[in-house]
PDB file of C-alpha atoms in Angstrom:
ATOM      1  CA  UNK A  22      83.116 118.347 119.301  1.00 54.00           C
ATOM      2  CA  UNK A  23      83.959 115.531 116.907  1.00 58.00           C
ATOM      3  CA  UNK A  24      85.537 112.181 117.785  1.00 51.00           C
ATOM      4  CA  UNK A  25      88.933 113.122 116.362  1.00 56.00           C
ATOM      5  CA  UNK A  26      89.219 116.145 118.655  1.00 56.00           C
ATOM      6  CA  UNK A  27      88.173 114.116 121.702  1.00 52.00           C
ATOM      7  CA  UNK A  28      90.813 111.476 120.953  1.00 52.00           C
ATOM      8  CA  UNK A  29      93.587 114.090 120.661  1.00 52.00           C
ATOM      9  CA  UNK A  30      92.625 115.698 123.981  1.00 54.00           C
ATOM     10  CA  UNK A  31      92.583 112.302 125.709  1.00 55.00           C
ATOM     11  CA  UNK A  32      96.058 111.363 124.421  1.00 54.00           C
ATOM     12  CA  UNK A  33      97.485 114.738 125.515  1.00 54.00           C
ATOM     13  CA  UNK A  34      96.076 114.322 129.032  1.00 51.00           C
ATOM     14  CA  UNK A  35      97.535 110.859 129.369  1.00 52.00           C
ATOM     15  CA  UNK A  36     100.943 112.077 128.251  1.00 52.00           C
ATOM     16  CA  UNK A  37     100.925 114.928 130.785  1.00 50.00           C
ATOM     17  CA  UNK A  38      99.899 112.541 133.557  1.00 51.00           C
ATOM     18  CA  UNK A  39     102.589 109.969 132.784  1.00 50.00           C
ATOM     19  CA  UNK A  40     105.482 112.421 132.401  1.00 49.00           C
ATOM     20  CA  UNK A  41     105.915 113.351 136.110  1.00 52.00           C
ATOM     21  CA  UNK A  42     105.807 109.655 137.084  1.00 48.00           C
ATOM     22  CA  UNK A  43     108.570 108.772 134.612  1.00 47.00           C
ATOM     23  CA  UNK A  44     110.793 111.577 135.866  1.00 45.00           C
ATOM     24  CA  UNK A  45     110.182 110.528 139.449  1.00 46.00           C
ATOM     25  CA  UNK A  46     111.062 106.927 138.637  1.00 50.00           C
ATOM     26  CA  UNK A  47     114.378 108.024 137.143  1.00 50.00           C
ATOM     27  CA  UNK A  48     115.220 110.191 140.122  1.00 49.00           C
ATOM     28  CA  UNK A  49     114.336 107.584 142.751  1.00 51.00           C
ATOM     29  CA  UNK A  50     117.104 105.128 143.799  1.00 50.00           C
ATOM     30  CA  UNK A  51     116.714 101.444 143.030  1.00 53.00           C
ATOM     31  CA  UNK A  52     115.157  99.315 145.751  1.00 50.00           C
ATOM     32  CA  UNK A  53     118.293  97.124 146.024  1.00 49.00           C
ATOM     33  CA  UNK A  54     120.573 100.136 146.350  1.00 46.00           C
ATOM     34  CA  UNK A  55     118.394 101.689 149.028  1.00 49.00           C
ATOM     35  CA  UNK A  56     118.139  98.419 150.931  1.00 51.00           C
ATOM     36  CA  UNK A  57     121.921  97.807 150.960  1.00 55.00           C
ATOM     37  CA  UNK A  58     123.884 100.701 152.450  1.00 60.00           C
ATOM     38  CA  UNK A  59     127.512 101.266 151.443  1.00 76.00           C
ATOM     39  CA  UNK A  60     129.843  98.790 153.191  1.00 88.00           C
ATOM     40  CA  UNK A  61     133.569  99.418 152.637  1.00 93.00           C
ATOM     41  CA  UNK A  62     134.548  96.036 154.121  1.00 94.00           C
ATOM     42  CA  UNK A  63     132.170  94.158 151.843  1.00 95.00           C
ATOM     43  CA  UNK A  64     133.349  96.128 148.823  1.00 95.00           C
ATOM     44  CA  UNK A  65     136.970  95.280 149.686  1.00 95.00           C
ATOM     45  CA  UNK A  66     136.051  91.614 150.136  1.00 95.00           C
ATOM     46  CA  UNK A  67     134.382  91.517 146.724  1.00 96.00           C
ATOM     47  CA  UNK A  68     137.483  93.080 145.194  1.00 96.00           C
ATOM     48  CA  UNK A  69     139.601  90.445 146.944  1.00 96.00           C
ATOM     49  CA  UNK A  70     137.379  87.687 145.571  1.00 97.00           C
ATOM     50  CA  UNK A  71     137.671  89.090 142.068  1.00 97.00           C
ATOM     51  CA  UNK A  72     141.474  89.191 142.377  1.00 97.00           C
ATOM     52  CA  UNK A  73     141.539  85.617 143.731  1.00 97.00           C
ATOM     53  CA  UNK A  74     139.441  84.388 140.812  1.00 97.00           C
ATOM     54  CA  UNK A  75     141.805  86.115 138.377  1.00 97.00           C
ATOM     55  CA  UNK A  76     144.831  84.566 140.135  1.00 97.00           C
ATOM     56  CA  UNK A  77     143.293  81.101 139.880  1.00 97.00           C
ATOM     57  CA  UNK A  78     142.552  81.571 136.175  1.00 98.00           C
ATOM     58  CA  UNK A  79     146.135  82.706 135.587  1.00 96.00           C
ATOM     59  CA  UNK A  80     147.547  79.745 137.532  1.00 96.00           C
ATOM     60  CA  UNK A  81     145.434  77.228 135.600  1.00 97.00           C
ATOM     61  CA  UNK A  82     146.428  78.832 132.299  1.00 96.00           C
ATOM     62  CA  UNK A  83     150.135  78.692 133.188  1.00 96.00           C
ATOM     63  CA  UNK A  84     149.778  75.108 134.428  1.00 96.00           C
ATOM     64  CA  UNK A  85     148.283  74.016 131.108  1.00 96.00           C
ATOM     65  CA  UNK A  86     151.011  75.826 129.164  1.00 96.00           C
ATOM     66  CA  UNK A  87     153.718  74.264 131.358  1.00 96.00           C
ATOM     67  CA  UNK A  88     152.398  70.761 130.677  1.00 96.00           C
ATOM     68  CA  UNK A  89     153.133  71.278 126.969  1.00 96.00           C
ATOM     69  CA  UNK A  90     156.747  72.423 127.368  1.00 96.00           C
ATOM     70  CA  UNK A  91     159.201  70.033 125.741  1.00 96.00           C
ATOM     71  CA  UNK A  92     162.522  69.336 127.495  1.00 96.00           C
ATOM     72  CA  UNK A  93     165.417  71.548 126.462  1.00 96.00           C
ATOM     73  CA  UNK A  94     169.097  70.928 127.086  1.00 97.00           C
ATOM     74  CA  UNK A  95     171.611  73.701 127.696  1.00 98.00           C
ATOM     75  CA  UNK A  96     175.362  73.863 128.023  1.00 97.00           C
ATOM     76  CA  UNK A  97     175.110  77.184 129.850  1.00 97.00           C
ATOM     77  CA  UNK A  98     174.069  77.130 133.532  1.00 97.00           C
ATOM     78  CA  UNK A  99     172.507  80.600 133.576  1.00 97.00           C
ATOM     79  CA  UNK A 100     170.417  79.918 130.486  1.00 98.00           C
ATOM     80  CA  UNK A 101     169.249  76.580 131.847  1.00 98.00           C
ATOM     81  CA  UNK A 102     168.103  77.986 135.175  1.00 98.00           C
ATOM     82  CA  UNK A 103     166.588  81.072 133.535  1.00 98.00           C
ATOM     83  CA  UNK A 104     164.460  78.809 131.319  1.00 97.00           C
ATOM     84  CA  UNK A 105     163.546  76.657 134.324  1.00 97.00           C
ATOM     85  CA  UNK A 106     162.480  79.691 136.339  1.00 96.00           C
ATOM     86  CA  UNK A 107     160.388  80.968 133.447  1.00 95.00           C
ATOM     87  CA  UNK A 108     158.592  77.619 133.147  1.00 95.00           C
ATOM     88  CA  UNK A 109     158.720  76.675 136.853  1.00 96.00           C
ATOM     89  CA  UNK A 110     160.402  73.380 136.011  1.00 98.00           C
ATOM     90  CA  UNK A 111     163.248  71.534 137.745  1.00 98.00           C
ATOM     91  CA  UNK A 112     166.729  71.424 136.231  1.00 98.00           C
ATOM     92  CA  UNK A 113     168.395  68.082 135.612  1.00 98.00           C
ATOM     93  CA  UNK A 114     172.093  68.846 136.055  1.00 98.00           C
ATOM     94  CA  UNK A 115     174.232  66.184 134.351  1.00 98.00           C
ATOM     95  CA  UNK A 116     177.970  65.571 134.114  1.00 98.00           C
ATOM     96  CA  UNK A 117     178.625  63.370 131.092  1.00 97.00           C
ATOM     97  CA  UNK A 118     181.497  63.071 128.621  1.00 97.00           C
ATOM     98  CA  UNK A 119     180.775  60.354 126.017  1.00 97.00           C
ATOM     99  CA  UNK A 120     184.108  60.712 124.090  1.00 96.00           C
ATOM    100  CA  UNK A 121     186.045  59.624 127.193  1.00 95.00           C
ATOM    101  CA  UNK A 122     183.410  57.499 128.967  1.00 96.00           C
ATOM    102  CA  UNK A 123     181.682  54.390 127.656  1.00 95.00           C
ATOM    103  CA  UNK A 124     179.121  54.456 130.481  1.00 96.00           C
ATOM    104  CA  UNK A 125     178.280  58.057 129.561  1.00 97.00           C
ATOM    105  CA  UNK A 126     177.549  56.889 126.029  1.00 97.00           C
ATOM    106  CA  UNK A 127     175.063  54.346 127.382  1.00 96.00           C
ATOM    107  CA  UNK A 128     173.569  56.925 129.773  1.00 97.00           C
ATOM    108  CA  UNK A 129     172.895  59.429 127.005  1.00 96.00           C
ATOM    109  CA  UNK A 130     171.689  56.808 124.513  1.00 96.00           C
ATOM    110  CA  UNK A 131     169.531  54.696 126.837  1.00 95.00           C
ATOM    111  CA  UNK A 132     168.195  57.463 129.094  1.00 96.00           C
ATOM    112  CA  UNK A 133     168.706  61.087 128.043  1.00 96.00           C
ATOM    113  CA  UNK A 134     167.992  60.542 124.338  1.00 96.00           C
ATOM    114  CA  UNK A 135     165.365  57.858 124.842  1.00 96.00           C
ATOM    115  CA  UNK A 136     161.774  58.453 123.780  1.00 96.00           C
ATOM    116  CA  UNK A 137     160.195  58.541 127.285  1.00 97.00           C
ATOM    117  CA  UNK A 138     162.728  61.042 128.653  1.00 97.00           C
ATOM    118  CA  UNK A 139     163.257  63.080 125.492  1.00 96.00           C
ATOM    119  CA  UNK A 140     159.501  63.571 125.067  1.00 96.00           C
ATOM    120  CA  UNK A 141     158.590  64.051 128.748  1.00 97.00           C
ATOM    121  CA  UNK A 142     156.631  67.288 128.396  1.00 97.00           C
ATOM    122  CA  UNK A 143     156.321  69.517 131.439  1.00 97.00           C
ATOM    123  CA  UNK A 144     158.975  67.507 133.309  1.00 97.00           C
ATOM    124  CA  UNK A 145     162.396  69.185 133.283  1.00 98.00           C
ATOM    125  CA  UNK A 146     165.011  71.472 131.760  1.00 98.00           C
ATOM    126  CA  UNK A 147     168.437  69.931 131.183  1.00 98.00           C
ATOM    127  CA  UNK A 148     171.878  71.325 131.971  1.00 98.00           C
ATOM    128  CA  UNK A 149     174.688  69.068 130.737  1.00 98.00           C
ATOM    129  CA  UNK A 150     178.440  69.531 130.970  1.00 97.00           C
ATOM    130  CA  UNK A 151     181.482  67.518 129.903  1.00 96.00           C
ATOM    131  CA  UNK A 152     183.346  68.786 132.969  1.00 97.00           C
ATOM    132  CA  UNK A 153     182.528  68.128 136.655  1.00 97.00           C
ATOM    133  CA  UNK A 154     179.751  70.146 138.313  1.00 97.00           C
ATOM    134  CA  UNK A 155     180.773  69.990 141.991  1.00 96.00           C
ATOM    135  CA  UNK A 156     178.390  72.820 142.897  1.00 96.00           C
ATOM    136  CA  UNK A 157     175.550  70.538 141.759  1.00 96.00           C
ATOM    137  CA  UNK A 158     176.940  67.339 143.275  1.00 95.00           C
ATOM    138  CA  UNK A 159     178.124  65.976 139.925  1.00 96.00           C
ATOM    139  CA  UNK A 160     181.775  65.052 140.410  1.00 95.00           C
ATOM    140  CA  UNK A 161     181.844  61.601 138.832  1.00 93.00           C
ATOM    141  CA  UNK A 162     180.697  60.764 135.318  1.00 94.00           C
ATOM    142  CA  UNK A 163     178.034  60.039 134.423  1.00 96.00           C
ATOM    143  CA  UNK A 164     175.992  61.585 137.194  1.00 97.00           C
ATOM    144  CA  UNK A 165     172.844  63.705 137.414  1.00 97.00           C
ATOM    145  CA  UNK A 166     171.033  65.626 140.126  1.00 98.00           C
ATOM    146  CA  UNK A 167     167.644  67.340 139.987  1.00 98.00           C
ATOM    147  CA  UNK A 168     167.400  70.941 141.255  1.00 98.00           C
ATOM    148  CA  UNK A 169     164.621  73.477 141.692  1.00 98.00           C
ATOM    149  CA  UNK A 170     164.734  76.665 139.576  1.00 97.00           C
ATOM    150  CA  UNK A 171     166.112  78.363 142.720  1.00 97.00           C
ATOM    151  CA  UNK A 172     169.003  75.880 142.830  1.00 97.00           C
ATOM    152  CA  UNK A 173     167.736  73.840 145.759  1.00 97.00           C
ATOM    153  CA  UNK A 174     168.548  70.096 145.548  1.00 97.00           C
ATOM    154  CA  UNK A 175     165.619  67.760 144.944  1.00 97.00           C
ATOM    155  CA  UNK A 176     166.830  64.231 144.187  1.00 96.00           C
ATOM    156  CA  UNK A 177     169.820  62.468 142.576  1.00 96.00           C
ATOM    157  CA  UNK A 178     169.185  60.977 139.131  1.00 95.00           C
ATOM    158  CA  UNK A 179     172.408  59.214 138.155  1.00 94.00           C
ATOM    159  CA  UNK A 180     172.744  56.493 135.551  1.00 94.00           C
ATOM    160  CA  UNK A 181     171.421  53.141 136.732  1.00 92.00           C
ATOM    161  CA  UNK A 182     171.564  50.363 134.163  1.00 88.00           C
ATOM    162  CA  UNK A 183     168.733  48.523 135.922  1.00 91.00           C
ATOM    163  CA  UNK A 184     166.395  51.503 135.664  1.00 93.00           C
ATOM    164  CA  UNK A 185     164.508  51.866 132.336  1.00 95.00           C
ATOM    165  CA  UNK A 186     163.921  55.229 130.690  1.00 96.00           C
ATOM    166  CA  UNK A 187     160.227  55.223 131.581  1.00 96.00           C
ATOM    167  CA  UNK A 188     161.155  55.168 135.273  1.00 96.00           C
ATOM    168  CA  UNK A 189     163.370  58.214 134.801  1.00 97.00           C
ATOM    169  CA  UNK A 190     160.562  60.016 132.963  1.00 97.00           C
ATOM    170  CA  UNK A 191     158.085  59.174 135.737  1.00 97.00           C
ATOM    171  CA  UNK A 192     160.453  60.430 138.445  1.00 96.00           C
ATOM    172  CA  UNK A 193     161.161  63.645 136.536  1.00 97.00           C
ATOM    173  CA  UNK A 194     157.434  64.302 136.153  1.00 97.00           C
ATOM    174  CA  UNK A 195     156.794  63.489 139.815  1.00 97.00           C
ATOM    175  CA  UNK A 196     159.254  66.106 141.034  1.00 97.00           C
ATOM    176  CA  UNK A 197     158.151  68.635 138.447  1.00 97.00           C
ATOM    177  CA  UNK A 198     154.630  68.335 139.851  1.00 97.00           C
ATOM    178  CA  UNK A 199     155.965  68.946 143.369  1.00 96.00           C
ATOM    179  CA  UNK A 200     156.930  72.462 142.306  1.00 96.00           C
ATOM    180  CA  UNK A 201     153.252  73.221 141.641  1.00 96.00           C
ATOM    181  CA  UNK A 202     151.913  71.902 144.941  1.00 96.00           C
ATOM    182  CA  UNK A 203     152.606  74.965 147.094  1.00 94.00           C
ATOM    183  CA  UNK A 204     151.472  77.683 144.615  1.00 95.00           C
ATOM    184  CA  UNK A 205     148.330  75.663 143.868  1.00 96.00           C
ATOM    185  CA  UNK A 206     147.537  75.395 147.583  1.00 95.00           C
ATOM    186  CA  UNK A 207     148.065  79.145 147.951  1.00 96.00           C
ATOM    187  CA  UNK A 208     145.721  80.240 145.147  1.00 97.00           C
ATOM    188  CA  UNK A 209     143.106  77.666 146.181  1.00 96.00           C
ATOM    189  CA  UNK A 210     143.213  78.722 149.835  1.00 96.00           C
ATOM    190  CA  UNK A 211     142.915  82.409 148.933  1.00 96.00           C
ATOM    191  CA  UNK A 212     139.969  81.798 146.609  1.00 97.00           C
ATOM    192  CA  UNK A 213     138.089  79.693 149.162  1.00 96.00           C
ATOM    193  CA  UNK A 214     138.669  82.238 151.920  1.00 97.00           C
ATOM    194  CA  UNK A 215     137.614  85.176 149.737  1.00 96.00           C
ATOM    195  CA  UNK A 216     134.315  83.404 149.003  1.00 97.00           C
ATOM    196  CA  UNK A 217     133.713  82.763 152.728  1.00 96.00           C
ATOM    197  CA  UNK A 218     134.572  86.371 153.538  1.00 96.00           C
ATOM    198  CA  UNK A 219     132.099  87.820 151.036  1.00 96.00           C
ATOM    199  CA  UNK A 220     129.333  85.468 152.182  1.00 96.00           C
ATOM    200  CA  UNK A 221     129.913  86.309 155.843  1.00 95.00           C
ATOM    201  CA  UNK A 222     130.002  90.089 155.397  1.00 94.00           C
ATOM    202  CA  UNK A 223     127.003  90.040 153.057  1.00 94.00           C
ATOM    203  CA  UNK A 224     125.052  88.201 155.774  1.00 93.00           C
ATOM    204  CA  UNK A 225     126.105  90.743 158.400  1.00 92.00           C
ATOM    205  CA  UNK A 226     128.453  88.305 160.153  1.00 93.00           C
ATOM    206  CA  UNK A 227     132.051  88.943 161.287  1.00 93.00           C
ATOM    207  CA  UNK A 228     134.917  88.033 158.993  1.00 93.00           C
ATOM    208  CA  UNK A 229     136.056  84.390 159.414  1.00 94.00           C
ATOM    209  CA  UNK A 230     139.658  83.747 160.508  1.00 93.00           C
ATOM    210  CA  UNK A 231     142.132  83.146 157.715  1.00 89.00           C
ATOM    211  CA  UNK A 232     143.528  79.629 157.432  1.00 81.00           C
ATOM    212  CA  UNK A 233     147.256  78.909 157.253  1.00 78.00           C
ATOM    213  CA  UNK A 234     149.072  76.429 155.031  1.00 70.00           C
ATOM    214  CA  UNK A 235     148.995  73.339 157.262  1.00 66.00           C
ATOM    215  CA  UNK A 236     151.240  71.303 154.966  1.00 65.00           C
ATOM    216  CA  UNK A 237     153.917  74.001 154.878  1.00 62.00           C
ATOM    217  CA  UNK A 238     153.836  74.361 158.654  1.00 61.00           C
ATOM    218  CA  UNK A 239     154.192  70.605 159.024  1.00 61.00           C
ATOM    219  CA  UNK A 240     157.211  70.612 156.704  1.00 59.00           C
ATOM    220  CA  UNK A 241     158.828  73.403 158.736  1.00 56.00           C
ATOM    221  CA  UNK A 242     158.214  71.546 161.998  1.00 57.00           C
ATOM    222  CA  UNK A 243     159.785  68.400 160.586  1.00 50.00           C
ATOM    223  CA  UNK A 244     162.981  70.292 159.851  1.00 49.00           C
ATOM    224  CA  UNK A 245     165.415  70.098 156.926  1.00 43.00           C
ATOM    225  CA  UNK A 246     165.913  66.365 157.416  1.00 41.00           C
ATOM    226  CA  UNK A 247     162.312  65.742 156.378  1.00 36.00           C
ATOM    227  CA  UNK A 248     161.854  68.357 153.676  1.00 42.00           C
ATOM    228  CA  UNK A 249     160.210  67.353 150.377  1.00 41.00           C
ATOM    229  CA  UNK A 250     163.488  67.854 148.485  1.00 41.00           C
ATOM    230  CA  UNK A 251     165.862  65.416 150.192  1.00 44.00           C
ATOM    231  CA  UNK A 252     169.565  65.929 149.834  1.00 46.00           C
ATOM    232  CA  UNK A 253     172.315  68.185 151.171  1.00 42.00           C
ATOM    233  CA  UNK A 254     172.880  71.691 149.889  1.00 43.00           C
ATOM    234  CA  UNK A 255     175.934  70.469 148.010  1.00 44.00           C
ATOM    235  CA  UNK A 256     175.177  66.820 147.315  1.00 43.00           C
ATOM    236  CA  UNK A 257     177.766  64.505 145.864  1.00 41.00           C
ATOM    237  CA  UNK A 258     177.580  61.197 144.022  1.00 40.00           C
ATOM    238  CA  UNK A 259     175.930  58.507 146.091  1.00 38.00           C
ATOM    239  CA  UNK A 260     178.082  55.406 146.257  1.00 35.00           C
ATOM    240  CA  UNK A 261     177.316  52.214 148.236  1.00 35.00           C
ATOM    241  CA  UNK A 262     179.395  51.790 151.399  1.00 34.00           C
ATOM    242  CA  UNK A 263     182.650  49.949 150.821  1.00 33.00           C
ATOM    243  CA  UNK A 264     183.179  46.629 152.564  1.00 37.00           C
ATOM    244  CA  UNK A 265     186.489  46.547 154.478  1.00 37.00           C
ATOM    245  CA  UNK A 266     188.949  44.083 153.034  1.00 38.00           C
ATOM    246  CA  UNK A 267     189.562  40.965 155.101  1.00 39.00           C
ATOM    247  CA  UNK A 268     192.702  41.044 157.188  1.00 33.00           C
TER     248      UNK A 268
END
């Protein structure tokens, strides 16, 4: 028997020996799969974590987009609040009539159309009218009041000659940011809990108790007089108290 024949026989034997092992390897389950039995609770927790991560990514994306939104002014209430709801921005409701009011002219020139307020991105949506807006507390001209997209009063922002435009812009941005506080707490709390839940179940421990929104509970306990959006449901212009005339 020559060397070539011996080599062919050897290769054939090796191939026949290896084939059953390869088939057996494919049929056998992976060590990790065999070691970790199916756990419906853990699978649900992992799904919850995945959803929480997606919710956080969506929130951060919307937050970044919101910060780039330039102020828009509307003469139509429905359009103004629809835009505010879409962007999750407060609405600055303003009663101003420059043709009949010299103070209104100053208000619009020095504040509304000023650089700091006009370019305050991610701060507000404007709703302006040349007639009174009693439903938004704007009965005297010029007067402004900040509202949430759901038409809840936040803070009065009337014309004050001693207040520069940059102060108005800062206050508008401050209250715009307040609208993000609760949803940000919610997505953060859900994400943190989902991580704890997966870790606990993966380690064979019981599920940890879910945490509540402590800040929201505190606000509810304080009552409407201490809510973060001060002001009555139908606020009116805020005038200083009149001093009684001397007798």
